[in-house]
mmCIF file with all atom_site columns, C-alpha atoms in Angstrom:
data_model
loop_
_atom_site.group_PDB
_atom_site.id
_atom_site.type_symbol
_atom_site.label_atom_id
_atom_site.label_alt_id
_atom_site.label_comp_id
_atom_site.label_asym_id
_atom_site.label_entity_id
_atom_site.label_seq_id
_atom_site.pdbx_PDB_ins_code
_atom_site.Cartn_x
_atom_site.Cartn_y
_atom_site.Cartn_z
_atom_site.occupancy
_atom_site.B_iso_or_equiv
_atom_site.pdbx_formal_charge
_atom_site.auth_seq_id
_atom_site.auth_comp_id
_atom_site.auth_asym_id
_atom_site.auth_atom_id
_atom_site.pdbx_PDB_model_num
ATOM 1   C CA . MET A 1 1   ? 9.789   11.593  9.166   1.00 90.00 ? 1   MET A CA 1
ATOM 2   C CA . ARG A 1 2   ? 13.236  10.037  9.697   1.00 92.00 ? 2   ARG A CA 1
ATOM 3   C CA . ILE A 1 3   ? 12.811  9.775   13.492  1.00 93.00 ? 3   ILE A CA 1
ATOM 4   C CA . LEU A 1 4   ? 9.232   8.519   13.112  1.00 95.00 ? 4   LEU A CA 1
ATOM 5   C CA . LEU A 1 5   ? 10.137  5.738   10.668  1.00 97.00 ? 5   LEU A CA 1
ATOM 6   C CA . SER A 1 6   ? 13.454  4.653   12.190  1.00 96.00 ? 6   SER A CA 1
ATOM 7   C CA . GLY A 1 7   ? 11.739  4.334   15.568  1.00 97.00 ? 7   GLY A CA 1
ATOM 8   C CA . TYR A 1 8   ? 9.248   1.814   14.204  1.00 98.00 ? 8   TYR A CA 1
ATOM 9   C CA . PHE A 1 9   ? 11.549  0.211   11.618  1.00 98.00 ? 9   PHE A CA 1
ATOM 10  C CA . PRO A 1 10  ? 15.103  0.224   13.054  1.00 97.00 ? 10  PRO A CA 1
ATOM 11  C CA . GLU A 1 11  ? 16.258  -2.031  10.189  1.00 97.00 ? 11  GLU A CA 1
ATOM 12  C CA . LEU A 1 12  ? 15.840  0.785   7.621   1.00 98.00 ? 12  LEU A CA 1
ATOM 13  C CA . THR A 1 13  ? 19.102  1.763   5.922   1.00 98.00 ? 13  THR A CA 1
ATOM 14  C CA . GLU A 1 14  ? 20.342  5.327   5.495   1.00 97.00 ? 14  GLU A CA 1
ATOM 15  C CA . ASP A 1 15  ? 19.455  5.091   1.783   1.00 97.00 ? 15  ASP A CA 1
ATOM 16  C CA . GLN A 1 16  ? 15.891  4.041   2.594   1.00 98.00 ? 16  GLN A CA 1
ATOM 17  C CA . LEU A 1 17  ? 15.451  6.806   5.182   1.00 98.00 ? 17  LEU A CA 1
ATOM 18  C CA . GLN A 1 18  ? 16.678  9.369   2.642   1.00 98.00 ? 18  GLN A CA 1
ATOM 19  C CA . LYS A 1 19  ? 14.221  8.027   0.069   1.00 98.00 ? 19  LYS A CA 1
ATOM 20  C CA . PHE A 1 20  ? 11.326  8.369   2.527   1.00 98.00 ? 20  PHE A CA 1
ATOM 21  C CA . GLU A 1 21  ? 12.328  11.956  3.325   1.00 97.00 ? 21  GLU A CA 1
ATOM 22  C CA . GLN A 1 22  ? 12.604  12.764  -0.390  1.00 97.00 ? 22  GLN A CA 1
ATOM 23  C CA . MET A 1 23  ? 9.248   11.058  -1.003  1.00 97.00 ? 23  MET A CA 1
ATOM 24  C CA . GLY A 1 24  ? 7.655   13.430  1.501   1.00 95.00 ? 24  GLY A CA 1
ATOM 25  C CA . GLU A 1 25  ? 9.117   16.441  -0.327  1.00 95.00 ? 25  GLU A CA 1
ATOM 26  C CA . LEU A 1 26  ? 8.008   15.117  -3.720  1.00 96.00 ? 26  LEU A CA 1
ATOM 27  C CA . TYR A 1 27  ? 4.443   14.589  -2.499  1.00 95.00 ? 27  TYR A CA 1
ATOM 28  C CA . LYS A 1 28  ? 4.346   18.179  -1.267  1.00 93.00 ? 28  LYS A CA 1
ATOM 29  C CA . GLU A 1 29  ? 5.555   19.456  -4.657  1.00 93.00 ? 29  GLU A CA 1
ATOM 30  C CA . TRP A 1 30  ? 3.257   17.286  -6.746  1.00 93.00 ? 30  TRP A CA 1
ATOM 31  C CA . ASN A 1 31  ? 0.220   17.800  -4.573  1.00 90.00 ? 31  ASN A CA 1
ATOM 32  C CA . GLN A 1 32  ? 0.257   21.504  -5.397  1.00 89.00 ? 32  GLN A CA 1
ATOM 33  C CA . LYS A 1 33  ? -0.095  20.615  -9.100  1.00 90.00 ? 33  LYS A CA 1
ATOM 34  C CA . ILE A 1 34  ? -2.318  17.525  -8.926  1.00 87.00 ? 34  ILE A CA 1
ATOM 35  C CA . ASN A 1 35  ? -4.349  16.828  -5.824  1.00 85.00 ? 35  ASN A CA 1
ATOM 36  C CA . VAL A 1 36  ? -3.467  13.221  -4.926  1.00 86.00 ? 36  VAL A CA 1
ATOM 37  C CA . ILE A 1 37  ? -3.620  13.655  -1.138  1.00 85.00 ? 37  ILE A CA 1
ATOM 38  C CA . SER A 1 38  ? -6.216  15.728  0.697   1.00 82.00 ? 38  SER A CA 1
ATOM 39  C CA . ARG A 1 39  ? -4.690  19.206  1.143   1.00 78.00 ? 39  ARG A CA 1
ATOM 40  C CA . LYS A 1 40  ? -5.609  19.386  4.824   1.00 76.00 ? 40  LYS A CA 1
ATOM 41  C CA . ASP A 1 41  ? -3.851  16.042  5.329   1.00 79.00 ? 41  ASP A CA 1
ATOM 42  C CA . MET A 1 42  ? -0.497  17.099  3.884   1.00 82.00 ? 42  MET A CA 1
ATOM 43  C CA . ASP A 1 43  ? 0.772   18.226  7.317   1.00 83.00 ? 43  ASP A CA 1
ATOM 44  C CA . GLN A 1 44  ? 0.228   14.661  8.504   1.00 90.00 ? 44  GLN A CA 1
ATOM 45  C CA . LEU A 1 45  ? 1.755   12.989  5.443   1.00 92.00 ? 45  LEU A CA 1
ATOM 46  C CA . GLY A 1 46  ? 4.293   10.993  7.482   1.00 92.00 ? 46  GLY A CA 1
ATOM 47  C CA . VAL A 1 47  ? 1.783   9.376   9.844   1.00 95.00 ? 47  VAL A CA 1
ATOM 48  C CA . HIS A 1 48  ? -1.450  9.318   7.814   1.00 94.00 ? 48  HIS A CA 1
ATOM 49  C CA . HIS A 1 49  ? 0.051   8.136   4.535   1.00 95.00 ? 49  HIS A CA 1
ATOM 50  C CA . ILE A 1 50  ? 3.620   6.837   4.634   1.00 96.00 ? 50  ILE A CA 1
ATOM 51  C CA . LEU A 1 51  ? 3.574   5.148   8.057   1.00 97.00 ? 51  LEU A CA 1
ATOM 52  C CA . HIS A 1 52  ? -0.002  3.959   7.436   1.00 97.00 ? 52  HIS A CA 1
ATOM 53  C CA . SER A 1 53  ? 1.141   2.312   4.180   1.00 98.00 ? 53  SER A CA 1
ATOM 54  C CA . LEU A 1 54  ? 3.991   0.635   6.041   1.00 98.00 ? 54  LEU A CA 1
ATOM 55  C CA . GLY A 1 55  ? 1.493   -0.918  8.442   1.00 98.00 ? 55  GLY A CA 1
ATOM 56  C CA . ILE A 1 56  ? 1.364   -3.749  5.896   1.00 98.00 ? 56  ILE A CA 1
ATOM 57  C CA . ALA A 1 57  ? 5.098   -4.337  6.500   1.00 98.00 ? 57  ALA A CA 1
ATOM 58  C CA . LYS A 1 58  ? 4.337   -4.946  10.192  1.00 98.00 ? 58  LYS A CA 1
ATOM 59  C CA . VAL A 1 59  ? 1.958   -7.754  9.204   1.00 98.00 ? 59  VAL A CA 1
ATOM 60  C CA . VAL A 1 60  ? 3.851   -9.434  6.354   1.00 98.00 ? 60  VAL A CA 1
ATOM 61  C CA . THR A 1 61  ? 7.417   -9.512  5.013   1.00 98.00 ? 61  THR A CA 1
ATOM 62  C CA . PHE A 1 62  ? 7.372   -9.886  1.240   1.00 98.00 ? 62  PHE A CA 1
ATOM 63  C CA . PRO A 1 63  ? 10.156  -12.319 0.235   1.00 97.00 ? 63  PRO A CA 1
ATOM 64  C CA . GLY A 1 64  ? 12.698  -11.178 -2.362  1.00 97.00 ? 64  GLY A CA 1
ATOM 65  C CA . ASN A 1 65  ? 11.804  -11.853 -6.016  1.00 97.00 ? 65  ASN A CA 1
ATOM 66  C CA . THR A 1 66  ? 8.070   -11.918 -5.329  1.00 98.00 ? 66  THR A CA 1
ATOM 67  C CA . SER A 1 67  ? 5.562   -9.559  -6.935  1.00 98.00 ? 67  SER A CA 1
ATOM 68  C CA . VAL A 1 68  ? 2.897   -7.237  -5.532  1.00 98.00 ? 68  VAL A CA 1
ATOM 69  C CA . MET A 1 69  ? 0.036   -5.399  -7.242  1.00 98.00 ? 69  MET A CA 1
ATOM 70  C CA . ASP A 1 70  ? -1.307  -2.241  -5.565  1.00 98.00 ? 70  ASP A CA 1
ATOM 71  C CA . VAL A 1 71  ? -4.896  -1.754  -6.737  1.00 97.00 ? 71  VAL A CA 1
ATOM 72  C CA . GLY A 1 72  ? -6.409  1.754   -6.763  1.00 96.00 ? 72  GLY A CA 1
ATOM 73  C CA . THR A 1 73  ? -3.039  3.167   -5.763  1.00 96.00 ? 73  THR A CA 1
ATOM 74  C CA . GLY A 1 74  ? -4.111  6.814   -6.215  1.00 94.00 ? 74  GLY A CA 1
ATOM 75  C CA . GLY A 1 75  ? -0.913  8.791   -5.725  1.00 93.00 ? 75  GLY A CA 1
ATOM 76  C CA . GLY A 1 76  ? 1.099   5.652   -4.979  1.00 97.00 ? 76  GLY A CA 1
ATOM 77  C CA . LEU A 1 77  ? -0.099  4.532   -1.560  1.00 97.00 ? 77  LEU A CA 1
ATOM 78  C CA . PRO A 1 78  ? 0.611   2.023   -0.140  1.00 98.00 ? 78  PRO A CA 1
ATOM 79  C CA . GLY A 1 79  ? 2.744   0.871   -3.099  1.00 98.00 ? 79  GLY A CA 1
ATOM 80  C CA . LEU A 1 80  ? 5.559   3.451   -3.162  1.00 98.00 ? 80  LEU A CA 1
ATOM 81  C CA . PRO A 1 81  ? 6.423   3.298   0.567   1.00 98.00 ? 81  PRO A CA 1
ATOM 82  C CA . LEU A 1 82  ? 6.338   -0.517  0.401   1.00 98.00 ? 82  LEU A CA 1
ATOM 83  C CA . ALA A 1 83  ? 8.605   -0.476  -2.680  1.00 98.00 ? 83  ALA A CA 1
ATOM 84  C CA . VAL A 1 84  ? 11.208  1.493   -0.697  1.00 98.00 ? 84  VAL A CA 1
ATOM 85  C CA . MET A 1 85  ? 10.823  -0.923  2.214   1.00 98.00 ? 85  MET A CA 1
ATOM 86  C CA . PHE A 1 86  ? 11.183  -4.035  -0.007  1.00 98.00 ? 86  PHE A CA 1
ATOM 87  C CA . PRO A 1 87  ? 13.666  -3.171  -2.789  1.00 98.00 ? 87  PRO A CA 1
ATOM 88  C CA . GLU A 1 88  ? 14.001  -6.832  -3.896  1.00 98.00 ? 88  GLU A CA 1
ATOM 89  C CA . VAL A 1 89  ? 10.249  -7.113  -4.609  1.00 98.00 ? 89  VAL A CA 1
ATOM 90  C CA . LYS A 1 90  ? 8.544   -6.044  -7.854  1.00 98.00 ? 90  LYS A CA 1
ATOM 91  C CA . PHE A 1 91  ? 5.589   -3.668  -7.452  1.00 98.00 ? 91  PHE A CA 1
ATOM 92  C CA . HIS A 1 92  ? 2.927   -2.917  -10.062 1.00 98.00 ? 92  HIS A CA 1
ATOM 93  C CA . LEU A 1 93  ? 0.746   0.079   -9.105  1.00 98.00 ? 93  LEU A CA 1
ATOM 94  C CA . VAL A 1 94  ? -2.563  0.455   -10.947 1.00 97.00 ? 94  VAL A CA 1
ATOM 95  C CA . ASP A 1 95  ? -5.233  3.150   -10.902 1.00 96.00 ? 95  ASP A CA 1
ATOM 96  C CA . SER A 1 96  ? -8.063  4.133   -13.237 1.00 95.00 ? 96  SER A CA 1
ATOM 97  C CA . ILE A 1 97  ? -7.146  7.849   -13.043 1.00 94.00 ? 97  ILE A CA 1
ATOM 98  C CA . GLY A 1 98  ? -4.324  8.693   -15.436 1.00 94.00 ? 98  GLY A CA 1
ATOM 99  C CA . LYS A 1 99  ? -3.092  11.894  -13.802 1.00 95.00 ? 99  LYS A CA 1
ATOM 100 C CA . LYS A 1 100 ? -2.522  10.042  -10.529 1.00 94.00 ? 100 LYS A CA 1
ATOM 101 C CA . ILE A 1 101 ? -0.460  7.393   -12.312 1.00 96.00 ? 101 ILE A CA 1
ATOM 102 C CA . HIS A 1 102 ? 1.570   10.229  -13.861 1.00 96.00 ? 102 HIS A CA 1
ATOM 103 C CA . VAL A 1 103 ? 2.460   11.416  -10.328 1.00 96.00 ? 103 VAL A CA 1
ATOM 104 C CA . VAL A 1 104 ? 3.355   7.849   -9.285  1.00 97.00 ? 104 VAL A CA 1
ATOM 105 C CA . ASN A 1 105 ? 5.676   7.436   -12.286 1.00 97.00 ? 105 ASN A CA 1
ATOM 106 C CA . GLU A 1 106 ? 7.387   10.768  -11.631 1.00 97.00 ? 106 GLU A CA 1
ATOM 107 C CA . ILE A 1 107 ? 7.949   10.069  -7.916  1.00 97.00 ? 107 ILE A CA 1
ATOM 108 C CA . ALA A 1 108 ? 9.234   6.544   -8.678  1.00 98.00 ? 108 ALA A CA 1
ATOM 109 C CA . ARG A 1 109 ? 11.623  8.001   -11.279 1.00 98.00 ? 109 ARG A CA 1
ATOM 110 C CA . GLU A 1 110 ? 12.930  10.720  -8.927  1.00 97.00 ? 110 GLU A CA 1
ATOM 111 C CA . LEU A 1 111 ? 13.518  8.118   -6.199  1.00 98.00 ? 111 LEU A CA 1
ATOM 112 C CA . HIS A 1 112 ? 15.220  5.715   -8.670  1.00 98.00 ? 112 HIS A CA 1
ATOM 113 C CA . LEU A 1 113 ? 12.813  2.934   -7.740  1.00 98.00 ? 113 LEU A CA 1
ATOM 114 C CA . GLN A 1 114 ? 13.747  0.279   -10.308 1.00 97.00 ? 114 GLN A CA 1
ATOM 115 C CA . ASN A 1 115 ? 11.244  -2.152  -8.758  1.00 98.00 ? 115 ASN A CA 1
ATOM 116 C CA . VAL A 1 116 ? 8.117   -0.088  -9.579  1.00 98.00 ? 116 VAL A CA 1
ATOM 117 C CA . THR A 1 117 ? 5.905   -0.019  -12.667 1.00 98.00 ? 117 THR A CA 1
ATOM 118 C CA . ALA A 1 118 ? 2.616   1.889   -12.809 1.00 98.00 ? 118 ALA A CA 1
ATOM 119 C CA . SER A 1 119 ? -0.330  1.532   -15.183 1.00 97.00 ? 119 SER A CA 1
ATOM 120 C CA . HIS A 1 120 ? -3.441  3.557   -15.939 1.00 97.00 ? 120 HIS A CA 1
ATOM 121 C CA . THR A 1 121 ? -5.894  0.650   -15.900 1.00 96.00 ? 121 THR A CA 1
ATOM 122 C CA . ARG A 1 122 ? -8.383  -1.270  -13.768 1.00 93.00 ? 122 ARG A CA 1
ATOM 123 C CA . ALA A 1 123 ? -7.390  -4.314  -11.718 1.00 91.00 ? 123 ALA A CA 1
ATOM 124 C CA . GLU A 1 124 ? -9.751  -6.607  -13.592 1.00 90.00 ? 124 GLU A CA 1
ATOM 125 C CA . GLN A 1 125 ? -8.052  -5.710  -16.903 1.00 94.00 ? 125 GLN A CA 1
ATOM 126 C CA . VAL A 1 126 ? -4.566  -6.681  -15.674 1.00 95.00 ? 126 VAL A CA 1
ATOM 127 C CA . ARG A 1 127 ? -3.570  -10.074 -17.084 1.00 94.00 ? 127 ARG A CA 1
ATOM 128 C CA . ASP A 1 128 ? -0.397  -10.647 -15.049 1.00 97.00 ? 128 ASP A CA 1
ATOM 129 C CA . LYS A 1 129 ? -0.441  -12.709 -11.836 1.00 97.00 ? 129 LYS A CA 1
ATOM 130 C CA . TYR A 1 130 ? 1.041   -11.693 -8.473  1.00 98.00 ? 130 TYR A CA 1
ATOM 131 C CA . ASP A 1 131 ? 2.102   -13.247 -5.187  1.00 97.00 ? 131 ASP A CA 1
ATOM 132 C CA . PHE A 1 132 ? 0.452   -10.485 -3.164  1.00 98.00 ? 132 PHE A CA 1
ATOM 133 C CA . ILE A 1 133 ? -2.136  -7.759  -3.658  1.00 98.00 ? 133 ILE A CA 1
ATOM 134 C CA . VAL A 1 134 ? -2.329  -4.641  -1.486  1.00 98.00 ? 134 VAL A CA 1
ATOM 135 C CA . SER A 1 135 ? -4.798  -1.785  -1.395  1.00 97.00 ? 135 SER A CA 1
ATOM 136 C CA . ARG A 1 136 ? -5.997  1.031   0.811   1.00 95.00 ? 136 ARG A CA 1
ATOM 137 C CA . ALA A 1 137 ? -9.757  1.231   1.423   1.00 81.00 ? 137 ALA A CA 1
ATOM 138 C CA . VAL A 1 138 ? -10.845 1.383   -2.199  1.00 82.00 ? 138 VAL A CA 1
ATOM 139 C CA . THR A 1 139 ? -14.314 -0.089  -1.590  1.00 91.00 ? 139 THR A CA 1
ATOM 140 C CA . ARG A 1 140 ? -16.119 -2.707  0.504   1.00 94.00 ? 140 ARG A CA 1
ATOM 141 C CA . LEU A 1 141 ? -14.345 -6.041  0.581   1.00 96.00 ? 141 LEU A CA 1
ATOM 142 C CA . ALA A 1 142 ? -17.320 -7.866  -0.995  1.00 96.00 ? 142 ALA A CA 1
ATOM 143 C CA . ASN A 1 143 ? -16.936 -5.612  -4.062  1.00 95.00 ? 143 ASN A CA 1
ATOM 144 C CA . PHE A 1 144 ? -13.149 -5.639  -4.105  1.00 96.00 ? 144 PHE A CA 1
ATOM 145 C CA . TRP A 1 145 ? -12.352 -9.360  -3.840  1.00 95.00 ? 145 TRP A CA 1
ATOM 146 C CA . PRO A 1 146 ? -13.992 -10.341 -7.185  1.00 94.00 ? 146 PRO A CA 1
ATOM 147 C CA . TRP A 1 147 ? -11.783 -7.780  -8.969  1.00 94.00 ? 147 TRP A CA 1
ATOM 148 C CA . VAL A 1 148 ? -8.574  -9.428  -7.757  1.00 95.00 ? 148 VAL A CA 1
ATOM 149 C CA . MET A 1 149 ? -9.364  -13.049 -6.876  1.00 94.00 ? 149 MET A CA 1
ATOM 150 C CA . ASN A 1 150 ? -8.018  -14.338 -10.209 1.00 94.00 ? 150 ASN A CA 1
ATOM 151 C CA . SER A 1 151 ? -4.832  -12.222 -10.113 1.00 96.00 ? 151 SER A CA 1
ATOM 152 C CA . PHE A 1 152 ? -2.782  -14.496 -7.837  1.00 96.00 ? 152 PHE A CA 1
ATOM 153 C CA . LYS A 1 153 ? 0.083   -16.755 -8.947  1.00 95.00 ? 153 LYS A CA 1
ATOM 154 C CA . LYS A 1 154 ? -0.866  -19.473 -6.422  1.00 87.00 ? 154 LYS A CA 1
ATOM 155 C CA . THR A 1 155 ? 2.729   -20.441 -5.740  1.00 88.00 ? 155 THR A CA 1
ATOM 156 C CA . GLY A 1 156 ? 1.936   -21.996 -2.378  1.00 88.00 ? 156 GLY A CA 1
ATOM 157 C CA . LEU A 1 157 ? 3.515   -19.167 -0.375  1.00 91.00 ? 157 LEU A CA 1
ATOM 158 C CA . GLU A 1 158 ? 2.067   -19.354 3.113   1.00 92.00 ? 158 GLU A CA 1
ATOM 159 C CA . THR A 1 159 ? 1.470   -15.595 3.277   1.00 95.00 ? 159 THR A CA 1
ATOM 160 C CA . GLU A 1 160 ? 0.081   -15.174 -0.263  1.00 96.00 ? 160 GLU A CA 1
ATOM 161 C CA . GLY A 1 161 ? -3.142  -13.179 -0.516  1.00 96.00 ? 161 GLY A CA 1
ATOM 162 C CA . LEU A 1 162 ? -4.661  -9.721  -0.175  1.00 97.00 ? 162 LEU A CA 1
ATOM 163 C CA . TYR A 1 163 ? -3.533  -7.170  2.441   1.00 98.00 ? 163 TYR A CA 1
ATOM 164 C CA . TYR A 1 164 ? -6.215  -4.492  2.690   1.00 97.00 ? 164 TYR A CA 1
ATOM 165 C CA . LEU A 1 165 ? -5.822  -1.304  4.754   1.00 98.00 ? 165 LEU A CA 1
ATOM 166 C CA . LYS A 1 166 ? -9.170  -0.360  6.299   1.00 97.00 ? 166 LYS A CA 1
ATOM 167 C CA . GLY A 1 167 ? -10.481 1.732   9.184   1.00 95.00 ? 167 GLY A CA 1
ATOM 168 C CA . GLY A 1 168 ? -13.442 1.698   11.559  1.00 94.00 ? 168 GLY A CA 1
ATOM 169 C CA . ASP A 1 169 ? -15.745 -1.115  12.649  1.00 95.00 ? 169 ASP A CA 1
ATOM 170 C CA . LEU A 1 170 ? -15.425 -3.847  10.027  1.00 96.00 ? 170 LEU A CA 1
ATOM 171 C CA . GLU A 1 171 ? -17.610 -6.558  11.580  1.00 95.00 ? 171 GLU A CA 1
ATOM 172 C CA . GLU A 1 172 ? -20.552 -6.078  9.206   1.00 96.00 ? 172 GLU A CA 1
ATOM 173 C CA . GLU A 1 173 ? -18.360 -5.599  6.122   1.00 96.00 ? 173 GLU A CA 1
ATOM 174 C CA . LEU A 1 174 ? -16.329 -8.733  6.787   1.00 96.00 ? 174 LEU A CA 1
ATOM 175 C CA . ALA A 1 175 ? -19.468 -10.780 7.446   1.00 96.00 ? 175 ALA A CA 1
ATOM 176 C CA . GLU A 1 176 ? -21.036 -9.464  4.232   1.00 97.00 ? 176 GLU A CA 1
ATOM 177 C CA . SER A 1 177 ? -17.967 -10.557 2.227   1.00 95.00 ? 177 SER A CA 1
ATOM 178 C CA . GLY A 1 178 ? -18.328 -14.185 3.329   1.00 95.00 ? 178 GLY A CA 1
ATOM 179 C CA . LEU A 1 179 ? -14.518 -14.464 3.181   1.00 96.00 ? 179 LEU A CA 1
ATOM 180 C CA . ILE A 1 180 ? -12.099 -16.068 5.612   1.00 95.00 ? 180 ILE A CA 1
ATOM 181 C CA . THR A 1 181 ? -10.081 -13.108 6.934   1.00 96.00 ? 181 THR A CA 1
ATOM 182 C CA . GLN A 1 182 ? -7.564  -12.178 9.621   1.00 97.00 ? 182 GLN A CA 1
ATOM 183 C CA . THR A 1 183 ? -7.661  -8.662  11.036  1.00 98.00 ? 183 THR A CA 1
ATOM 184 C CA . HIS A 1 184 ? -4.508  -7.030  12.387  1.00 98.00 ? 184 HIS A CA 1
ATOM 185 C CA . GLU A 1 185 ? -4.981  -3.910  14.540  1.00 98.00 ? 185 GLU A CA 1
ATOM 186 C CA . LEU A 1 186 ? -2.387  -1.271  13.667  1.00 98.00 ? 186 LEU A CA 1
ATOM 187 C CA . LYS A 1 187 ? -2.599  0.199   17.175  1.00 98.00 ? 187 LYS A CA 1
ATOM 188 C CA . SER A 1 188 ? -0.690  -2.941  18.236  1.00 98.00 ? 188 SER A CA 1
ATOM 189 C CA . TYR A 1 189 ? 2.315   -1.635  16.265  1.00 98.00 ? 189 TYR A CA 1
ATOM 190 C CA . PHE A 1 190 ? 1.997   2.174   16.245  1.00 98.00 ? 190 PHE A CA 1
ATOM 191 C CA . ASN A 1 191 ? 1.330   4.562   19.143  1.00 97.00 ? 191 ASN A CA 1
ATOM 192 C CA . GLU A 1 192 ? -0.253  7.493   17.273  1.00 97.00 ? 192 GLU A CA 1
ATOM 193 C CA . GLU A 1 193 ? -3.956  8.077   17.939  1.00 97.00 ? 193 GLU A CA 1
ATOM 194 C CA . PHE A 1 194 ? -4.603  7.958   14.172  1.00 96.00 ? 194 PHE A CA 1
ATOM 195 C CA . PHE A 1 195 ? -4.110  4.166   14.281  1.00 98.00 ? 195 PHE A CA 1
ATOM 196 C CA . ASP A 1 196 ? -6.695  3.481   17.002  1.00 98.00 ? 196 ASP A CA 1
ATOM 197 C CA . THR A 1 197 ? -9.265  2.279   14.445  1.00 97.00 ? 197 THR A CA 1
ATOM 198 C CA . LYS A 1 198 ? -6.931  1.355   11.564  1.00 98.00 ? 198 LYS A CA 1
ATOM 199 C CA . LYS A 1 199 ? -6.456  -2.259  10.504  1.00 98.00 ? 199 LYS A CA 1
ATOM 200 C CA . VAL A 1 200 ? -4.848  -4.524  7.937   1.00 98.00 ? 200 VAL A CA 1
ATOM 201 C CA . VAL A 1 201 ? -7.311  -7.167  6.757   1.00 98.00 ? 201 VAL A CA 1
ATOM 202 C CA . TYR A 1 202 ? -5.573  -10.246 5.354   1.00 98.00 ? 202 TYR A CA 1
ATOM 203 C CA . VAL A 1 203 ? -7.554  -12.410 2.920   1.00 97.00 ? 203 VAL A CA 1
ATOM 204 C CA . PRO A 1 204 ? -5.656  -15.676 2.353   1.00 95.00 ? 204 PRO A CA 1
ATOM 205 C CA . LEU A 1 205 ? -5.875  -17.646 -0.878  1.00 87.00 ? 205 LEU A CA 1
ATOM 206 C CA . LYS A 1 206 ? -7.813  -20.490 0.749   1.00 77.00 ? 206 LYS A CA 1
ATOM 207 C CA . ASN A 1 207 ? -10.868 -18.360 -0.169  1.00 70.00 ? 207 ASN A CA 1
ATOM 208 C CA . LYS A 1 208 ? -10.356 -19.361 -3.801  1.00 57.00 ? 208 LYS A CA 1
#
């Protein structure tokens, strides 16, 4: 994990690299109690989950003192890896399944992530506003955008908006959504075959 991440993100500090290694161990421990990551995928945790989550960090740098909501975070992805990457940014991780949020809270506590809060709720019930929203393939974009479109602060940040991790051919889904989007191919940043069809879809706030 350390070699994998430092190769793609040479700016990571020793403390951050240690946190990512510990995160991997914690996921292995917790996943035996509560299945938050597919069991067959655990061997590929570094590439398929942690590095995949950090694909968002290749597309956008969240400025310090901004806030991010991770919707449908499951076991904390992409929110927890991004919280390690951006320690000066506040992250709120939400999911409708309580036992998954329990795992998120425990991992955040073990890693001493002071910039993470997690809630057992749905995105549309969250009243706070955020600079950025992230998520990993929760549903089709046409369904997802209405849940979050009113959750932005609208501070005029040029990069404000939704960063959505998706895979496969998205042409039909993006057309169906009717949204202005930018698609970033993760294979432009990462060499592993896993990323050949993986993308970050950015939905800017001019869709409001």
